[in-house]
């Protein structure tokens, strides 16, 4: 039995409708706070907490997020992506992420 890889899922698919002035050109997770996308703070915090692999659930303007973070190596962890094509609730995210999670975490 091998070591368990510490994983996390980040929901980053939202459009940010109530933030239209900021999110017309970029997805909500990429809004800058002190020169960094807000989701970068989350990724760095997870890395610093020992997380090794992150699944980003992306949607609106996903290309911007993927181009910025790529495979995660520049941020000290591995990043995978799954697209949530339609914004149909958080429950759907569980279905999208189930293969990423360890079996015991997804039951």
mmCIF file with all atom_site columns, C-alpha atoms in Angstrom:
data_model
loop_
_atom_site.group_PDB
_atom_site.id
_atom_site.type_symbol
_atom_site.label_atom_id
_atom_site.label_alt_id
_atom_site.label_comp_id
_atom_site.label_asym_id
_atom_site.label_entity_id
_atom_site.label_seq_id
_atom_site.pdbx_PDB_ins_code
_atom_site.Cartn_x
_atom_site.Cartn_y
_atom_site.Cartn_z
_atom_site.occupancy
_atom_site.B_iso_or_equiv
_atom_site.pdbx_formal_charge
_atom_site.auth_seq_id
_atom_site.auth_comp_id
_atom_site.auth_asym_id
_atom_site.auth_atom_id
_atom_site.pdbx_PDB_model_num
ATOM 1   C CA . UNK A 1 1   ? 0.000   0.000  0.000   1.00 0.00 ? 1   UNK A CA 1
ATOM 2   C CA . UNK A 1 2   ? 1.533   3.306  -1.127  1.00 0.00 ? 2   UNK A CA 1
ATOM 3   C CA . UNK A 1 3   ? 1.377   6.714  0.449   1.00 0.00 ? 3   UNK A CA 1
ATOM 4   C CA . UNK A 1 4   ? -1.794  8.709  0.029   1.00 0.00 ? 4   UNK A CA 1
ATOM 5   C CA . UNK A 1 5   ? -1.435  11.844 -2.075  1.00 0.00 ? 5   UNK A CA 1
ATOM 6   C CA . UNK A 1 6   ? -3.028  14.828 -0.356  1.00 0.00 ? 6   UNK A CA 1
ATOM 7   C CA . UNK A 1 7   ? -5.604  16.346 -2.694  1.00 0.00 ? 7   UNK A CA 1
ATOM 8   C CA . UNK A 1 8   ? -8.012  19.264 -2.822  1.00 0.00 ? 8   UNK A CA 1
ATOM 9   C CA . UNK A 1 9   ? -10.803 20.400 -5.132  1.00 0.00 ? 9   UNK A CA 1
ATOM 10  C CA . UNK A 1 10  ? -11.303 24.094 -5.919  1.00 0.00 ? 10  UNK A CA 1
ATOM 11  C CA . UNK A 1 11  ? -14.509 25.377 -7.486  1.00 0.00 ? 11  UNK A CA 1
ATOM 12  C CA . UNK A 1 12  ? -13.455 27.944 -10.077 1.00 0.00 ? 12  UNK A CA 1
ATOM 13  C CA . UNK A 1 13  ? -16.203 27.714 -12.710 1.00 0.00 ? 13  UNK A CA 1
ATOM 14  C CA . UNK A 1 14  ? -18.342 30.678 -11.753 1.00 0.00 ? 14  UNK A CA 1
ATOM 15  C CA . UNK A 1 15  ? -18.996 33.609 -14.009 1.00 0.00 ? 15  UNK A CA 1
ATOM 16  C CA . UNK A 1 16  ? -19.280 36.281 -11.309 1.00 0.00 ? 16  UNK A CA 1
ATOM 17  C CA . UNK A 1 17  ? -22.517 37.833 -12.559 1.00 0.00 ? 17  UNK A CA 1
ATOM 18  C CA . UNK A 1 18  ? -22.725 40.244 -9.634  1.00 0.00 ? 18  UNK A CA 1
ATOM 19  C CA . UNK A 1 19  ? -19.168 41.390 -10.385 1.00 0.00 ? 19  UNK A CA 1
ATOM 20  C CA . UNK A 1 20  ? -19.755 42.147 -14.071 1.00 0.00 ? 20  UNK A CA 1
ATOM 21  C CA . UNK A 1 21  ? -17.469 45.165 -14.164 1.00 0.00 ? 21  UNK A CA 1
ATOM 22  C CA . UNK A 1 22  ? -14.577 42.959 -13.068 1.00 0.00 ? 22  UNK A CA 1
ATOM 23  C CA . UNK A 1 23  ? -15.568 39.683 -14.737 1.00 0.00 ? 23  UNK A CA 1
ATOM 24  C CA . UNK A 1 24  ? -16.574 40.685 -18.259 1.00 0.00 ? 24  UNK A CA 1
ATOM 25  C CA . UNK A 1 25  ? -13.085 39.864 -19.495 1.00 0.00 ? 25  UNK A CA 1
ATOM 26  C CA . UNK A 1 26  ? -11.816 37.406 -16.869 1.00 0.00 ? 26  UNK A CA 1
ATOM 27  C CA . UNK A 1 27  ? -13.346 34.660 -14.724 1.00 0.00 ? 27  UNK A CA 1
ATOM 28  C CA . UNK A 1 28  ? -14.134 35.494 -11.103 1.00 0.00 ? 28  UNK A CA 1
ATOM 29  C CA . UNK A 1 29  ? -11.287 33.354 -9.655  1.00 0.00 ? 29  UNK A CA 1
ATOM 30  C CA . UNK A 1 30  ? -8.782  35.410 -11.663 1.00 0.00 ? 30  UNK A CA 1
ATOM 31  C CA . UNK A 1 31  ? -9.803  38.789 -10.222 1.00 0.00 ? 31  UNK A CA 1
ATOM 32  C CA . UNK A 1 32  ? -6.615  40.401 -8.912  1.00 0.00 ? 32  UNK A CA 1
ATOM 33  C CA . UNK A 1 33  ? -6.068  41.129 -5.236  1.00 0.00 ? 33  UNK A CA 1
ATOM 34  C CA . UNK A 1 34  ? -2.698  42.763 -4.507  1.00 0.00 ? 34  UNK A CA 1
ATOM 35  C CA . UNK A 1 35  ? -1.381  41.840 -7.969  1.00 0.00 ? 35  UNK A CA 1
ATOM 36  C CA . UNK A 1 36  ? -2.359  38.128 -7.750  1.00 0.00 ? 36  UNK A CA 1
ATOM 37  C CA . UNK A 1 37  ? -5.470  36.228 -8.832  1.00 0.00 ? 37  UNK A CA 1
ATOM 38  C CA . UNK A 1 38  ? -7.600  35.412 -5.805  1.00 0.00 ? 38  UNK A CA 1
ATOM 39  C CA . UNK A 1 39  ? -7.485  31.680 -6.599  1.00 0.00 ? 39  UNK A CA 1
ATOM 40  C CA . UNK A 1 40  ? -3.682  31.797 -6.480  1.00 0.00 ? 40  UNK A CA 1
ATOM 41  C CA . UNK A 1 41  ? -3.879  32.613 -2.761  1.00 0.00 ? 41  UNK A CA 1
ATOM 42  C CA . UNK A 1 42  ? -6.009  29.498 -2.283  1.00 0.00 ? 42  UNK A CA 1
ATOM 43  C CA . UNK A 1 43  ? -3.617  27.312 -4.286  1.00 0.00 ? 43  UNK A CA 1
ATOM 44  C CA . UNK A 1 44  ? -0.582  28.606 -2.401  1.00 0.00 ? 44  UNK A CA 1
ATOM 45  C CA . UNK A 1 45  ? -2.325  28.125 0.935   1.00 0.00 ? 45  UNK A CA 1
ATOM 46  C CA . UNK A 1 46  ? -3.199  24.541 0.036   1.00 0.00 ? 46  UNK A CA 1
ATOM 47  C CA . UNK A 1 47  ? 0.383   23.873 -1.070  1.00 0.00 ? 47  UNK A CA 1
ATOM 48  C CA . UNK A 1 48  ? 1.703   25.337 2.183   1.00 0.00 ? 48  UNK A CA 1
ATOM 49  C CA . UNK A 1 49  ? -0.696  23.041 4.078   1.00 0.00 ? 49  UNK A CA 1
ATOM 50  C CA . UNK A 1 50  ? 0.796   19.984 2.382   1.00 0.00 ? 50  UNK A CA 1
ATOM 51  C CA . UNK A 1 51  ? -1.627  19.482 -0.513  1.00 0.00 ? 51  UNK A CA 1
ATOM 52  C CA . UNK A 1 52  ? 0.176   17.902 -3.470  1.00 0.00 ? 52  UNK A CA 1
ATOM 53  C CA . UNK A 1 53  ? -2.536  17.698 -6.120  1.00 0.00 ? 53  UNK A CA 1
ATOM 54  C CA . UNK A 1 54  ? -5.395  20.096 -6.912  1.00 0.00 ? 54  UNK A CA 1
ATOM 55  C CA . UNK A 1 55  ? -8.390  19.643 -9.150  1.00 0.00 ? 55  UNK A CA 1
ATOM 56  C CA . UNK A 1 56  ? -9.705  22.942 -10.474 1.00 0.00 ? 56  UNK A CA 1
ATOM 57  C CA . UNK A 1 57  ? -13.310 22.792 -11.620 1.00 0.00 ? 57  UNK A CA 1
ATOM 58  C CA . UNK A 1 58  ? -13.369 25.407 -14.370 1.00 0.00 ? 58  UNK A CA 1
ATOM 59  C CA . UNK A 1 59  ? -16.024 26.842 -16.645 1.00 0.00 ? 59  UNK A CA 1
ATOM 60  C CA . UNK A 1 60  ? -16.403 30.459 -17.763 1.00 0.00 ? 60  UNK A CA 1
ATOM 61  C CA . UNK A 1 61  ? -13.241 31.647 -19.566 1.00 0.00 ? 61  UNK A CA 1
ATOM 62  C CA . UNK A 1 62  ? -11.449 28.469 -18.470 1.00 0.00 ? 62  UNK A CA 1
ATOM 63  C CA . UNK A 1 63  ? -8.638  29.135 -20.932 1.00 0.00 ? 63  UNK A CA 1
ATOM 64  C CA . UNK A 1 64  ? -7.426  32.070 -18.835 1.00 0.00 ? 64  UNK A CA 1
ATOM 65  C CA . UNK A 1 65  ? -7.182  29.925 -15.704 1.00 0.00 ? 65  UNK A CA 1
ATOM 66  C CA . UNK A 1 66  ? -5.518  27.000 -17.473 1.00 0.00 ? 66  UNK A CA 1
ATOM 67  C CA . UNK A 1 67  ? -3.023  29.257 -19.292 1.00 0.00 ? 67  UNK A CA 1
ATOM 68  C CA . UNK A 1 68  ? -2.055  30.904 -16.010 1.00 0.00 ? 68  UNK A CA 1
ATOM 69  C CA . UNK A 1 69  ? -1.638  27.836 -13.779 1.00 0.00 ? 69  UNK A CA 1
ATOM 70  C CA . UNK A 1 70  ? -0.838  25.182 -16.424 1.00 0.00 ? 70  UNK A CA 1
ATOM 71  C CA . UNK A 1 71  ? 0.101   21.888 -14.723 1.00 0.00 ? 71  UNK A CA 1
ATOM 72  C CA . UNK A 1 72  ? 0.854   23.611 -11.411 1.00 0.00 ? 72  UNK A CA 1
ATOM 73  C CA . UNK A 1 73  ? 4.589   22.926 -11.372 1.00 0.00 ? 73  UNK A CA 1
ATOM 74  C CA . UNK A 1 74  ? 5.335   26.647 -11.140 1.00 0.00 ? 74  UNK A CA 1
ATOM 75  C CA . UNK A 1 75  ? 3.263   26.728 -7.955  1.00 0.00 ? 75  UNK A CA 1
ATOM 76  C CA . UNK A 1 76  ? 4.781   23.663 -6.319  1.00 0.00 ? 76  UNK A CA 1
ATOM 77  C CA . UNK A 1 77  ? 1.987   21.152 -6.856  1.00 0.00 ? 77  UNK A CA 1
ATOM 78  C CA . UNK A 1 78  ? 0.099   19.316 -9.577  1.00 0.00 ? 78  UNK A CA 1
ATOM 79  C CA . UNK A 1 79  ? -3.056  20.843 -11.047 1.00 0.00 ? 79  UNK A CA 1
ATOM 80  C CA . UNK A 1 80  ? -5.661  18.947 -13.059 1.00 0.00 ? 80  UNK A CA 1
ATOM 81  C CA . UNK A 1 81  ? -8.774  20.470 -14.624 1.00 0.00 ? 81  UNK A CA 1
ATOM 82  C CA . UNK A 1 82  ? -12.354 19.409 -15.244 1.00 0.00 ? 82  UNK A CA 1
ATOM 83  C CA . UNK A 1 83  ? -14.852 21.631 -17.034 1.00 0.00 ? 83  UNK A CA 1
ATOM 84  C CA . UNK A 1 84  ? -18.268 22.273 -15.543 1.00 0.00 ? 84  UNK A CA 1
ATOM 85  C CA . UNK A 1 85  ? -19.911 23.131 -18.849 1.00 0.00 ? 85  UNK A CA 1
ATOM 86  C CA . UNK A 1 86  ? -23.182 24.293 -17.311 1.00 0.00 ? 86  UNK A CA 1
ATOM 87  C CA . UNK A 1 87  ? -23.537 26.035 -13.992 1.00 0.00 ? 87  UNK A CA 1
ATOM 88  C CA . UNK A 1 88  ? -25.942 23.516 -12.505 1.00 0.00 ? 88  UNK A CA 1
ATOM 89  C CA . UNK A 1 89  ? -25.057 23.643 -8.846  1.00 0.00 ? 89  UNK A CA 1
ATOM 90  C CA . UNK A 1 90  ? -22.467 22.510 -6.368  1.00 0.00 ? 90  UNK A CA 1
ATOM 91  C CA . UNK A 1 91  ? -23.930 18.996 -6.215  1.00 0.00 ? 91  UNK A CA 1
ATOM 92  C CA . UNK A 1 92  ? -22.864 18.426 -9.805  1.00 0.00 ? 92  UNK A CA 1
ATOM 93  C CA . UNK A 1 93  ? -19.297 19.261 -8.822  1.00 0.00 ? 93  UNK A CA 1
ATOM 94  C CA . UNK A 1 94  ? -19.207 16.243 -6.526  1.00 0.00 ? 94  UNK A CA 1
ATOM 95  C CA . UNK A 1 95  ? -20.061 14.062 -9.503  1.00 0.00 ? 95  UNK A CA 1
ATOM 96  C CA . UNK A 1 96  ? -17.351 15.723 -11.605 1.00 0.00 ? 96  UNK A CA 1
ATOM 97  C CA . UNK A 1 97  ? -14.700 15.292 -8.898  1.00 0.00 ? 97  UNK A CA 1
ATOM 98  C CA . UNK A 1 98  ? -15.490 11.758 -7.745  1.00 0.00 ? 98  UNK A CA 1
ATOM 99  C CA . UNK A 1 99  ? -12.790 10.063 -9.821  1.00 0.00 ? 99  UNK A CA 1
ATOM 100 C CA . UNK A 1 100 ? -10.205 12.536 -8.523  1.00 0.00 ? 100 UNK A CA 1
ATOM 101 C CA . UNK A 1 101 ? -10.985 11.785 -4.902  1.00 0.00 ? 101 UNK A CA 1
ATOM 102 C CA . UNK A 1 102 ? -9.861  8.743  -3.000  1.00 0.00 ? 102 UNK A CA 1
ATOM 103 C CA . UNK A 1 103 ? -12.684 6.235  -2.830  1.00 0.00 ? 103 UNK A CA 1
ATOM 104 C CA . UNK A 1 104 ? -13.011 6.586  0.957   1.00 0.00 ? 104 UNK A CA 1
ATOM 105 C CA . UNK A 1 105 ? -13.458 10.367 0.640   1.00 0.00 ? 105 UNK A CA 1
ATOM 106 C CA . UNK A 1 106 ? -16.214 10.179 -1.952  1.00 0.00 ? 106 UNK A CA 1
ATOM 107 C CA . UNK A 1 107 ? -18.563 7.678  -0.313  1.00 0.00 ? 107 UNK A CA 1
#
